[in-house]
Coordinates of C-alpha atoms and ligand atoms in Angstrom, one line a residue:
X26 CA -134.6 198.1 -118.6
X27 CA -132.4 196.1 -116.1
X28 CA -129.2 194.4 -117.1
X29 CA -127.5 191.8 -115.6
X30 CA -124.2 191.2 -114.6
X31 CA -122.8 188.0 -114.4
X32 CA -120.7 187.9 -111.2
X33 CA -117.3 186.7 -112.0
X34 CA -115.6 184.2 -109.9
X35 CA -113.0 184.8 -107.4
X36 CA -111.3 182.4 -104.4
X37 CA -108.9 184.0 -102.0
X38 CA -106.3 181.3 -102.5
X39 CA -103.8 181.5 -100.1
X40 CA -101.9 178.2 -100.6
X41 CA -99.5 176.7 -97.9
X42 CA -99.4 173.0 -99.4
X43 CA -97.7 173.7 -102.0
X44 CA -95.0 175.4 -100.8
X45 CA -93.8 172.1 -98.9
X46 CA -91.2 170.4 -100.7
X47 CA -91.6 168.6 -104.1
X48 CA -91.9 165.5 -102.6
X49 CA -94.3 165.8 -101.1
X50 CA -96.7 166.0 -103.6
X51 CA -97.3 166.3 -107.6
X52 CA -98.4 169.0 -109.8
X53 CA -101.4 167.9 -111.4
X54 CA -104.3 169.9 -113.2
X55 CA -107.7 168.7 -113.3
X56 CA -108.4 166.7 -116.5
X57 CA -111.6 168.6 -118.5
X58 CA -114.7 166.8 -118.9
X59 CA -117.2 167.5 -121.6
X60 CA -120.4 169.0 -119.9
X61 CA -119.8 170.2 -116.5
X62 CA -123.8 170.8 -115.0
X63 CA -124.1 171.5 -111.1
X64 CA -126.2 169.6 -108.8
X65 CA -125.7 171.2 -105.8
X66 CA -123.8 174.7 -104.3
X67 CA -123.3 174.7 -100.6
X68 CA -124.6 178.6 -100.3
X69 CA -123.8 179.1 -96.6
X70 CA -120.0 177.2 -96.8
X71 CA -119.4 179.3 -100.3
X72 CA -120.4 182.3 -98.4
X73 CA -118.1 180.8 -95.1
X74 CA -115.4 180.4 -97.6
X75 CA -115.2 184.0 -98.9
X76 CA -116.3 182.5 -102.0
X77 CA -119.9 184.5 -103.8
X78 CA -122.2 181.1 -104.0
X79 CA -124.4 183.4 -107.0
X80 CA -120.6 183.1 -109.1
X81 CA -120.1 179.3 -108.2
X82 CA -123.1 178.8 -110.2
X83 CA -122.4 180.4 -113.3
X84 CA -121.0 178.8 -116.2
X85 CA -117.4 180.0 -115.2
X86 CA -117.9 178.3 -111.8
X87 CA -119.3 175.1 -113.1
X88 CA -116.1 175.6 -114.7
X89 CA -114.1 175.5 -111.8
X90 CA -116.1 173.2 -110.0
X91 CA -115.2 170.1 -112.8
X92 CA -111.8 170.9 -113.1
X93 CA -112.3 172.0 -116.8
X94 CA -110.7 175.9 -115.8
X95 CA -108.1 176.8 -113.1
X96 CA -109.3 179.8 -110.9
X97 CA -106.7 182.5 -110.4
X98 CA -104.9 181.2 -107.5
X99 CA -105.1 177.7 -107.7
X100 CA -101.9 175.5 -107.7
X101 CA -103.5 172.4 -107.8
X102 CA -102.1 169.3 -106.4
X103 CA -102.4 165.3 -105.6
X104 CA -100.8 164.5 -102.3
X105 CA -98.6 162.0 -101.6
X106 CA -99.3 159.5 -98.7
X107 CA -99.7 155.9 -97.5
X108 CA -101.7 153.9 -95.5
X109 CA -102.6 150.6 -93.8
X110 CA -105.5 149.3 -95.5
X111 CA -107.3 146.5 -93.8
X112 CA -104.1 146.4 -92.1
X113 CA -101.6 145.7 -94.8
X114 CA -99.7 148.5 -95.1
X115 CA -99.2 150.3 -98.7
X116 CA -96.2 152.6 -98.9
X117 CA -97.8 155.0 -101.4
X118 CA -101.4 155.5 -102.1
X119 CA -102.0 159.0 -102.6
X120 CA -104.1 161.6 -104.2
X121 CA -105.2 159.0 -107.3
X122 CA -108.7 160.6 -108.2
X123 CA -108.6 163.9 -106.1
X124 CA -107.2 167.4 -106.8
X125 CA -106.1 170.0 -104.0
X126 CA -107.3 173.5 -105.6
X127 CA -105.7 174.8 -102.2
X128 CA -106.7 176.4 -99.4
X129 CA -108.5 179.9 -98.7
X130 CA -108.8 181.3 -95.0
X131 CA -112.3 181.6 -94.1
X132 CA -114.1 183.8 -91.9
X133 CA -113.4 182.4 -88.8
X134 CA -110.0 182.6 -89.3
X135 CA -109.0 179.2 -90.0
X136 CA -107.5 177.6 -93.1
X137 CA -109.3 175.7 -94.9
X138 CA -108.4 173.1 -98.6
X139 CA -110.8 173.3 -101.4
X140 CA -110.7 169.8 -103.2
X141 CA -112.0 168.2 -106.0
X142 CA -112.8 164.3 -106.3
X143 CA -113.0 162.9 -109.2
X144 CA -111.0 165.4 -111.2
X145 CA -109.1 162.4 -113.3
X146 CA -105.9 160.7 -113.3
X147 CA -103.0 161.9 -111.5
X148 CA -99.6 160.3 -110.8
X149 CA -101.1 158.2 -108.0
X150 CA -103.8 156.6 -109.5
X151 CA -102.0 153.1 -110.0
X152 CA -105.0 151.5 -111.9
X153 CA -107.9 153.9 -111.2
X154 CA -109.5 155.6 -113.8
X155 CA -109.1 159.4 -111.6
X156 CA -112.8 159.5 -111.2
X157 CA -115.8 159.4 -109.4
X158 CA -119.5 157.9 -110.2
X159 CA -122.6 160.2 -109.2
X160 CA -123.4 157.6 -106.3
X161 CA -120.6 157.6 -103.7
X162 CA -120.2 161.5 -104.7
X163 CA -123.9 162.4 -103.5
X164 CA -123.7 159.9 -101.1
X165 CA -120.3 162.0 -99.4
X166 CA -122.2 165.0 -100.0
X167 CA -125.4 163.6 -98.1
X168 CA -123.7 161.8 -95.2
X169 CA -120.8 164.9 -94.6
X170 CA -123.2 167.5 -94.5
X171 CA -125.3 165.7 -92.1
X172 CA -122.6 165.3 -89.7
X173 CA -122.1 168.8 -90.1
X174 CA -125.4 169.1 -89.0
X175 CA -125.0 167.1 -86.4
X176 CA -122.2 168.8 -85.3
X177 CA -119.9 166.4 -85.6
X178 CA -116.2 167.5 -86.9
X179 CA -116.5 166.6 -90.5
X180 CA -115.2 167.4 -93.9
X181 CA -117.9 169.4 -96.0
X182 CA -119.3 169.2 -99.7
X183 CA -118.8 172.8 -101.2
X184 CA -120.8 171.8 -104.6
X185 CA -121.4 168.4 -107.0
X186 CA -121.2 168.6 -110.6
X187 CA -122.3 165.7 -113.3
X188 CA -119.5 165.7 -115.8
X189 CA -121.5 164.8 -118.7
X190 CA -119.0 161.4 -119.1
X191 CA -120.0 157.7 -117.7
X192 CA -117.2 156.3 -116.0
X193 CA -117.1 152.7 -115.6
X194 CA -117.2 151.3 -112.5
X195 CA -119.7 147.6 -112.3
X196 CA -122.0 149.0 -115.2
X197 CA -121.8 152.2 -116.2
X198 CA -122.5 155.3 -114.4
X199 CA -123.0 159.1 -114.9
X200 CA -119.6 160.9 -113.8
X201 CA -119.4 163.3 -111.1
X202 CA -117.3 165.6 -109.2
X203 CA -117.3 166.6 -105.5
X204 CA -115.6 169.4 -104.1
X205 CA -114.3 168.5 -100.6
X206 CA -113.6 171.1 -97.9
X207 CA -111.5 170.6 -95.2
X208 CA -109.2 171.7 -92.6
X209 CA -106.8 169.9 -93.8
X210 CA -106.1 166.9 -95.8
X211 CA -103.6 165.9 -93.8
X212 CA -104.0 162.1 -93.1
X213 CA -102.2 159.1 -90.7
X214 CA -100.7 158.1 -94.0
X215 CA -99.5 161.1 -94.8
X216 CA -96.8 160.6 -91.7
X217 CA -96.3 156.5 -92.2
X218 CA -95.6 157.9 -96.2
X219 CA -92.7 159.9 -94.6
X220 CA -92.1 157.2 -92.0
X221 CA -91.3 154.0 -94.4
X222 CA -89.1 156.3 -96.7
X223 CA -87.0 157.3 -93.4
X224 CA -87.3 160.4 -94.8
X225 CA -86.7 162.5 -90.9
X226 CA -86.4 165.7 -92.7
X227 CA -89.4 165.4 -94.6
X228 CA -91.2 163.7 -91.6
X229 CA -90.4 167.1 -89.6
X230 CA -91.3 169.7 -92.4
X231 CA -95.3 167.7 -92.0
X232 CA -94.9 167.5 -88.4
X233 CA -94.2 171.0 -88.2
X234 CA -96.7 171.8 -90.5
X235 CA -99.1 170.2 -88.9
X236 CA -98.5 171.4 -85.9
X237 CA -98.9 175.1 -87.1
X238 CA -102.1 174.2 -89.1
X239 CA -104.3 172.1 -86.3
X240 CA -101.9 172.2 -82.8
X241 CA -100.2 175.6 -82.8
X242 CA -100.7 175.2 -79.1
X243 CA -98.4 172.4 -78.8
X244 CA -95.5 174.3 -80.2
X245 CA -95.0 175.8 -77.1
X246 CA -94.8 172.7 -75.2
X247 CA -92.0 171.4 -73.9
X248 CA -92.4 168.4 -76.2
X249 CA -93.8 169.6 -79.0
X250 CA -94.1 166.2 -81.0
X251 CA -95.2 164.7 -78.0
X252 CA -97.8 167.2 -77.2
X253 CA -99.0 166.9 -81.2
X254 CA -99.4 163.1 -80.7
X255 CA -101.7 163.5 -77.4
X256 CA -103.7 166.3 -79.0
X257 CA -104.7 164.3 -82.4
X258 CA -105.6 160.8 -79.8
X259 CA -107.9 163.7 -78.0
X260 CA -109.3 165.0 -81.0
X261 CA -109.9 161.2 -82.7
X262 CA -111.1 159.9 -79.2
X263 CA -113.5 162.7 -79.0
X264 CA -114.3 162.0 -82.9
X265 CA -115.2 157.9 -82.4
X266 CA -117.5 158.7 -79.0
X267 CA -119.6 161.3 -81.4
X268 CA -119.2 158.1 -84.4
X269 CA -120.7 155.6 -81.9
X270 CA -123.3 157.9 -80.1
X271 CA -124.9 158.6 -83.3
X272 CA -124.5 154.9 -84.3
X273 CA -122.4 156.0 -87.4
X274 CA -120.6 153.4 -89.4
X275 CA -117.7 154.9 -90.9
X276 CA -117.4 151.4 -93.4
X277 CA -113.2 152.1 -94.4
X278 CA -111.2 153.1 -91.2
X279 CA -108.2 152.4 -93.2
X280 CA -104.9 154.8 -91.9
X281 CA -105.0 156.8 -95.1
X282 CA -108.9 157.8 -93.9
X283 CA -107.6 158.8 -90.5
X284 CA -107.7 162.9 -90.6
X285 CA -104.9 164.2 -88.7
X286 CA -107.4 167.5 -87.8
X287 CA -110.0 165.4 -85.7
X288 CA -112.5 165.0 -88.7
X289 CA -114.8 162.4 -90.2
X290 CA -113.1 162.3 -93.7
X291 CA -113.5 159.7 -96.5
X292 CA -117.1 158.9 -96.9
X293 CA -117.1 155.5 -98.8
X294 CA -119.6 152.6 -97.6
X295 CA -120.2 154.4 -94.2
X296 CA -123.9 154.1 -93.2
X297 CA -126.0 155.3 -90.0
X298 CA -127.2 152.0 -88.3
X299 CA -131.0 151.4 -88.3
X300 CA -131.7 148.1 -85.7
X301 CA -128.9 148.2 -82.9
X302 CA -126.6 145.8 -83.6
X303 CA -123.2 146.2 -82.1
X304 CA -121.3 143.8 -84.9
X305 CA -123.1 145.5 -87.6
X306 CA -121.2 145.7 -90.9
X307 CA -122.2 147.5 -94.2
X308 CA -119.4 147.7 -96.3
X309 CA -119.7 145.1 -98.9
X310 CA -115.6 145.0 -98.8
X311 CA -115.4 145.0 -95.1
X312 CA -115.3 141.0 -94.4
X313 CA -114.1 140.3 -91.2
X314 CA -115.9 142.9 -89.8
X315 CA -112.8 145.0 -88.6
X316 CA -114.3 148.3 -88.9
X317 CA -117.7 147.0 -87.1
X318 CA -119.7 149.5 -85.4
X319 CA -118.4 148.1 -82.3
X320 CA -115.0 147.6 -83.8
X321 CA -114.6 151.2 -84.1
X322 CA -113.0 153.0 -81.1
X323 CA -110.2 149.8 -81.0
X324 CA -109.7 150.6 -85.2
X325 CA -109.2 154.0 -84.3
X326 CA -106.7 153.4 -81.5
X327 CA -104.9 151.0 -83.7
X328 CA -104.5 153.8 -86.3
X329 CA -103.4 156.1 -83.5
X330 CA -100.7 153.3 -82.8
X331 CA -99.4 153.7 -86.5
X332 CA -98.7 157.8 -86.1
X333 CA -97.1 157.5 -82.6
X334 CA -94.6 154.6 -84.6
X335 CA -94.1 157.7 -87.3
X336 CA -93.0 160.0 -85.1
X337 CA -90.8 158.2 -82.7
X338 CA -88.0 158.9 -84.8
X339 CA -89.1 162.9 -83.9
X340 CA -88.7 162.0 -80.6
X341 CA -85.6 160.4 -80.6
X342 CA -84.2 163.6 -82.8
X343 CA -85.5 165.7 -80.1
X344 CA -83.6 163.9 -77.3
X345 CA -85.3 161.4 -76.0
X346 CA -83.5 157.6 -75.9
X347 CA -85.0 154.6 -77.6
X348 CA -86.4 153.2 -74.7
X349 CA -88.0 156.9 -72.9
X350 CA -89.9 157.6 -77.0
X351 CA -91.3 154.4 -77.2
X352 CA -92.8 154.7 -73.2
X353 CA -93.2 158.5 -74.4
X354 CA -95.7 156.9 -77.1
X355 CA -97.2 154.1 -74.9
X356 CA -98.0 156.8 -72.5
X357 CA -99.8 159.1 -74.9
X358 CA -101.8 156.1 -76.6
X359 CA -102.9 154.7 -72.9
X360 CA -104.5 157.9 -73.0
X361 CA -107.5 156.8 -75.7
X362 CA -109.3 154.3 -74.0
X363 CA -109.8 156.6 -70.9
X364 CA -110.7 159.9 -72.8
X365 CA -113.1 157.6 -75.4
X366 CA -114.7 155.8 -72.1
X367 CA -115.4 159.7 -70.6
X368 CA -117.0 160.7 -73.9
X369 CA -118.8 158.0 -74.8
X370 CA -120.4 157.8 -71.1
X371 CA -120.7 162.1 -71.0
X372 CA -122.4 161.3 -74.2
X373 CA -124.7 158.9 -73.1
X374 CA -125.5 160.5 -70.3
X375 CA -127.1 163.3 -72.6
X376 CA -129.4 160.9 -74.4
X377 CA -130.7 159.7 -71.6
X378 CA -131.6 163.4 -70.2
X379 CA -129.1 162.6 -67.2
X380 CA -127.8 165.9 -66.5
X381 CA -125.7 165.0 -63.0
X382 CA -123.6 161.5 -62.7
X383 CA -124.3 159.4 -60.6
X384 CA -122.0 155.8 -60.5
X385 CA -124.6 153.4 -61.5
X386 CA -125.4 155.5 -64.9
X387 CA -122.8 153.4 -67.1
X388 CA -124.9 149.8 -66.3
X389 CA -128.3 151.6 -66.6
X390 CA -127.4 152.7 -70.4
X391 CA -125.5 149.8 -71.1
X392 CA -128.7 147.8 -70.6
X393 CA -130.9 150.0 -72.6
X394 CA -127.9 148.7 -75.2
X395 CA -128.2 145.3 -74.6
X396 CA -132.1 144.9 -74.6
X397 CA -132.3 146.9 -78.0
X398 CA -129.8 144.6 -79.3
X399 CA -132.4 141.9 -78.4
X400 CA -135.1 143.3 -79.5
X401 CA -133.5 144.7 -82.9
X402 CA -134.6 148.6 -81.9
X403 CA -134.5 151.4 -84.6
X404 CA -131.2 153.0 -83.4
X405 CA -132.5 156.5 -84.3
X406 CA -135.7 155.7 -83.4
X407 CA -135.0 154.7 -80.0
X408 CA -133.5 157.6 -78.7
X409 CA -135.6 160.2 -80.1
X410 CA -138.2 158.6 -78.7
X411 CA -136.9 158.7 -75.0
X412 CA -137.1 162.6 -75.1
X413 CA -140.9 161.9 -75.4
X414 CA -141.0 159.8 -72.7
X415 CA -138.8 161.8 -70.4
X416 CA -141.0 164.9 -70.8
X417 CA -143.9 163.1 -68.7
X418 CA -146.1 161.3 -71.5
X419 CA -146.2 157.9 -72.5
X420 CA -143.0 155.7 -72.7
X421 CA -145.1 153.7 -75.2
X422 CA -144.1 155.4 -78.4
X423 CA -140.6 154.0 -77.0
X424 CA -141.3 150.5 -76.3
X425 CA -142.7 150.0 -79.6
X426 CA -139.5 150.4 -81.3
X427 CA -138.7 146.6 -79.0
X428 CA -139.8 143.3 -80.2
X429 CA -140.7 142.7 -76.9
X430 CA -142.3 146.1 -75.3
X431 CA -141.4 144.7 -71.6
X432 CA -138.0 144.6 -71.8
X433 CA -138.4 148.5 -72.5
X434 CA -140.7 149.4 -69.5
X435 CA -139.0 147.3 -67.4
X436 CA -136.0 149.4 -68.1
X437 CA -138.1 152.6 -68.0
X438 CA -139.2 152.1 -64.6
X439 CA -135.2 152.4 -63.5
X440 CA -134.6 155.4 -65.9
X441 CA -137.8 157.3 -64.6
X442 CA -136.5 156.9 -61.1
X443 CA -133.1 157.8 -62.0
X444 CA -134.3 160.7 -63.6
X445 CA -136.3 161.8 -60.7
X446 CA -132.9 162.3 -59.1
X447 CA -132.5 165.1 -61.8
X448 CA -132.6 168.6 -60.2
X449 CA -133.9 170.2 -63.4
X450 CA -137.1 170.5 -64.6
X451 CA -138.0 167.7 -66.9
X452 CA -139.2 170.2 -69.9
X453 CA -134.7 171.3 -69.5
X454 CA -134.6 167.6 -69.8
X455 CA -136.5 167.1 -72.5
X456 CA -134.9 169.7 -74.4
X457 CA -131.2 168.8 -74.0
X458 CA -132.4 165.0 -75.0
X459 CA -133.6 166.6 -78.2
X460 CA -130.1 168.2 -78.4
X461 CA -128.3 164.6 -78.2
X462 CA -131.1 162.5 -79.9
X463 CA -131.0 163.5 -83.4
X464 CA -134.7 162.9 -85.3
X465 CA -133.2 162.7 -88.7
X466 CA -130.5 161.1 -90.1
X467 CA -129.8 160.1 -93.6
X468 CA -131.1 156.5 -93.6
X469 CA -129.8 153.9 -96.0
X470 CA -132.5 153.1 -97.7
X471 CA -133.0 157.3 -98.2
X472 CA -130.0 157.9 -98.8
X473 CA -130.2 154.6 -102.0
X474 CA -133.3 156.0 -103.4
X475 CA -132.0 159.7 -103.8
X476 CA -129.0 157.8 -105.5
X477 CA -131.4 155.5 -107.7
X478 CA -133.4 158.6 -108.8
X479 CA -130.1 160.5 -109.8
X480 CA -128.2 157.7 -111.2
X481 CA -130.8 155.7 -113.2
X482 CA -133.1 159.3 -114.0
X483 CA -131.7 162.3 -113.7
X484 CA -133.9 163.0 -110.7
X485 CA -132.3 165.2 -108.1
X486 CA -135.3 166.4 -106.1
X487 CA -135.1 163.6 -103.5
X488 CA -131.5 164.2 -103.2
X489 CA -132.4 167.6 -102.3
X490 CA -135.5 167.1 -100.0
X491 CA -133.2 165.1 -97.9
X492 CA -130.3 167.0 -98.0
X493 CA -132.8 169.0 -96.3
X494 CA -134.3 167.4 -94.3
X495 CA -130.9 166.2 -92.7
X496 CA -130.1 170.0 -92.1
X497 CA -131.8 170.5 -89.1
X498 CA -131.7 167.0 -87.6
X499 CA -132.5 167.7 -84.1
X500 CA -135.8 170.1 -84.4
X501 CA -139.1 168.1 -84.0
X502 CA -141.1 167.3 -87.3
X503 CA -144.7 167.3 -87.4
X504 CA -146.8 164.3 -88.0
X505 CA -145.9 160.9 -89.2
X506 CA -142.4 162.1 -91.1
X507 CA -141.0 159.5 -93.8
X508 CA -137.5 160.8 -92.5
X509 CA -137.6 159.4 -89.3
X510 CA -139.5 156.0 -90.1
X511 CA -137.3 153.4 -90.2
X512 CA -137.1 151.2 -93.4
X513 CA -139.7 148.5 -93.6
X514 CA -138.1 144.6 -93.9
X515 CA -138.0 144.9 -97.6
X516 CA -136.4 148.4 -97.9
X517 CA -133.7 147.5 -95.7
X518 CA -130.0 148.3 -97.7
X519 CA -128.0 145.5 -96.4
X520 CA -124.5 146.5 -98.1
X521 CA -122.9 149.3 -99.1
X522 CA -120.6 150.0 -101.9
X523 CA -117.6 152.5 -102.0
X524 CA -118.1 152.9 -105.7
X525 CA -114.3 153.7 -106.1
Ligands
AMP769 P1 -110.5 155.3 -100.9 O1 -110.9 153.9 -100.7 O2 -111.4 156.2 -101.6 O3 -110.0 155.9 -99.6 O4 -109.2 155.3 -101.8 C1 -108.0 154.5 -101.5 C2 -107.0 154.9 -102.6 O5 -107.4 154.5 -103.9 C3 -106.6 156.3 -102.6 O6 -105.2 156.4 -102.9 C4 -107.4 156.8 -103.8 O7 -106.8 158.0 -104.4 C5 -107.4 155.6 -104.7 N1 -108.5 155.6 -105.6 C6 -109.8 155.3 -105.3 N2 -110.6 155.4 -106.4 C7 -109.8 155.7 -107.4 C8 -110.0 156.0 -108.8 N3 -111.3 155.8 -109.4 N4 -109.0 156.3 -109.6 C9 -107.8 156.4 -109.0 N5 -107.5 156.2 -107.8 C10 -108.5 155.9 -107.0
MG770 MG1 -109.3 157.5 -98.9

């Protein structure tokens, strides 16, 4: 006879946050809900985590997971921060629906914050109700564990629960909770909260803090503050070049969704574009189009703009005059277009198996751009595609993704002579294409029939097979694959909601 022992739960919480100063955030416990059920238990981040992913499962961690029991450890938190939304700046936003747990060091030796969304009310909620509906919390789970995938910096979905409570939102909908990991939550808002206040001290203690959290290196420097502020514009330019190679649309680049670390965070109405369309908006609350696809890498700088203005103030306290921080800061922010222009073009480069550089590769790809603008191509599609026609057979698997199959092998017949410039074999080629040209990504109208299924009945298996199939988006699928297959006219989701 075999017994079994329920593994208990543990989390090596090793909390930093709260430390800080009161200010800077509130004590908050999760508020319980009535029947936590999990959907989903990331086993290999759990595992990552020093967390047992058999224990996240049980009862007890279901437990955890909605908030309705505090694991030994835990000093859980809302943050405090601002933001510029839309550009209209709010002095204090905060943590209104989500819950720092706190932070364990993983495996790799890097901290790391466990958080729940949707965990109910919490001094910053204003007029929100604290929680979250099934559909944006699958949907973050979906899209940031594809990036992952990807391998694009990216917060990560530890585990999903249904709380067994609608919440309200344009009808009702099942309640949820998300747990968030990430290396920190630390956000532009977080300094501009600091920053309108004129709170130096407390502006310092987070500098500081982030500093030793994400840019211990530029402790050392000379300038430390200064040396902070070139190394996030690095890490965001780097972030938007991935963003805009992949054709990501992040939907809400508002400041207070702007991760200090370097890291997609904030999943709301952000979609992967399917026809090429370098104006293309989803997010039903994005009107003017400011966060565009296109729009991106100047929304970003903009935002970048708003942290150097934060930490002027550091600058001056450090020694610098009015006049040498501000040039300080205009020097570091001229910085972003360059470093955005390298990556985007190194990037590029990739897709289209060009492994040297050669000057004329920038107008080569940006007319591939142009004519699948034109000709509406399957952004996905496209590219993937290309790795098939680089290898040696047919470009015409390509050309069908155009309207107009000439404009294609018009181009093709410059890109197959560039390419025979290439000193590597075309099969390397081929394969470090595949590398850059993802096969899967979680298209919309996938990713809104997984949500359907769950919302309307209770049907996770679709949210599973493409959580999935988005896990290994670059190896090649056999046969016809409804992954890759871009939506037909009438499946096409033409807005996106953030559901908060
Ligand atoms: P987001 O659009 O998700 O980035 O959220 C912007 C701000 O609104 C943040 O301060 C959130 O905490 C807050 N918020 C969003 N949804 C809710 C909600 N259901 N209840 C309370 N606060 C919310
Ligand atoms: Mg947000």
């Amino acid at each position: 006879m075999s017994t079994t022992v329920t593994p208990t739960l543990s989390i090596p919480f090793s909390n930093t946050y709260a430390t800080l100063p009161a200010r800077f955030y509130a004590g908050v416990t999760p508020t319980p809900v009535p029947h936590p059920q999990i959907i989903a238990v990331n086993d290999e981040l759990a595992t990552f985590l020093g967390i047992d992913p058999i224990a996240l499962r049980t009862a007890e961690g279901a437990a955890v997971l909605a908030g309705n029991r505090i694991a030994t450890g835990s000093s859980p938190l809302a943050q405090a921060y601002a933001g510029h939304q839309f550009g209209h700046f709010v002095p204090q936003l905060g943590d209104g629906r989500a819950n720092l747990l706190g932070e364990v060091v993983a495996t790799d030796g890097q901290r790391y914050d466990i958080q729940l969304k949707g965990a109910g009310p919490t001094p910053f909620s204003r007029r929100g109700d604290g929680r979250a509906s099934l559909g944006p919390v699958l949907r973050e789970y979906l899209l940031s564990e594809s990036m992952a995938a990807l391998g694009v910096p990216t917060t990560r979905a530890l585990a999903a629960v249904t709380t067994g409570e609608p919440v309200y939102r344009d009808t009702l909908q099942p309640g949820a909770i998300f747990t968030r990991v990430a290396s920190s939550h630390l956000r532009v808002g977080t300094f501009q909260f600091f920053a309108a206040q004129q709170d130096l001290e407390g502006l310092r203690i987070l500098a500081d803090y982030a500093i030793a959290r994400h840019y211990p290196q530029a402790a050392h420097a000379t300038q430390p503050f200064r040396a902070f502020l070139d190394g996030v514009i690095n890490r965001q330019a780097a972030l938007v070049a991935r963003w805009m190679l992949l054709g990501f649309i992040h939907g809400v680049m508002n400041t207070d969704n702007t991760s200090i670390s370097g890291e997609t965070i904030d999943y709301g109405p952000c979609a992967f574009m399917e026809a090429y369309e370098p104006a293309k908006v989803y997010s039903s609350i994005d009107h003017r189009g400011r966060y565009a696809y296109s729009n991106q890498p100047a929304a970003m700088h903009w935002n970048l703009c708003r942290l150097a203005e934060t930490l002027l103030p550091l600058f001056v306290e450090d020694g610098a005059t009015q006049d040498q921080a501000m040039s300080m800061a205009q020097d570091s922010l001229a910085a972003f277009v360059p470093q955005y222009e390298q990556a985007f073009l190194a990037g590029i480069r990739r897709k289209l198996g060009l492994l040297t550089e050669h000057k004329d590769d920038a107008a080569l790809s940006n007319d591939l751009l142009t004519i699948m603008a034109s000709n509406q191509a399957d952004f996905t599609l496209t590219f993937r595609l290309l790795c098939e026609a680089a290898s040696g057979s047919s470009d015409q698997a390509a050309a069908r993704c155009f309207r107009n199959p000439g404009d294609f092998l018009a181009w093709s017949v410059r890109w197959q002579q560039r390419l025979a410039d290439e000193p590597a074999p075309r099969a390397d080629l081929t394969l470090a294409m595949k590398q850059a040209n993802p096969a899967v990504v979680p298209r919309n109208h996938l990713v809104q029939d997984t949500i359907d299924a769950a919302a309307q009945h209770a049907n996770f298996s679709s949210f599973h097979a493409l959580l999935q199939a988005t896990s290994r988006p670059y190896a090649d699928r056999a046969g016809v694959d409804p992954y890759q297959v871009p939506a037909r006219p009438e499946q096409c989701v033409l807005q996106t909601f953030c559901g908060t």
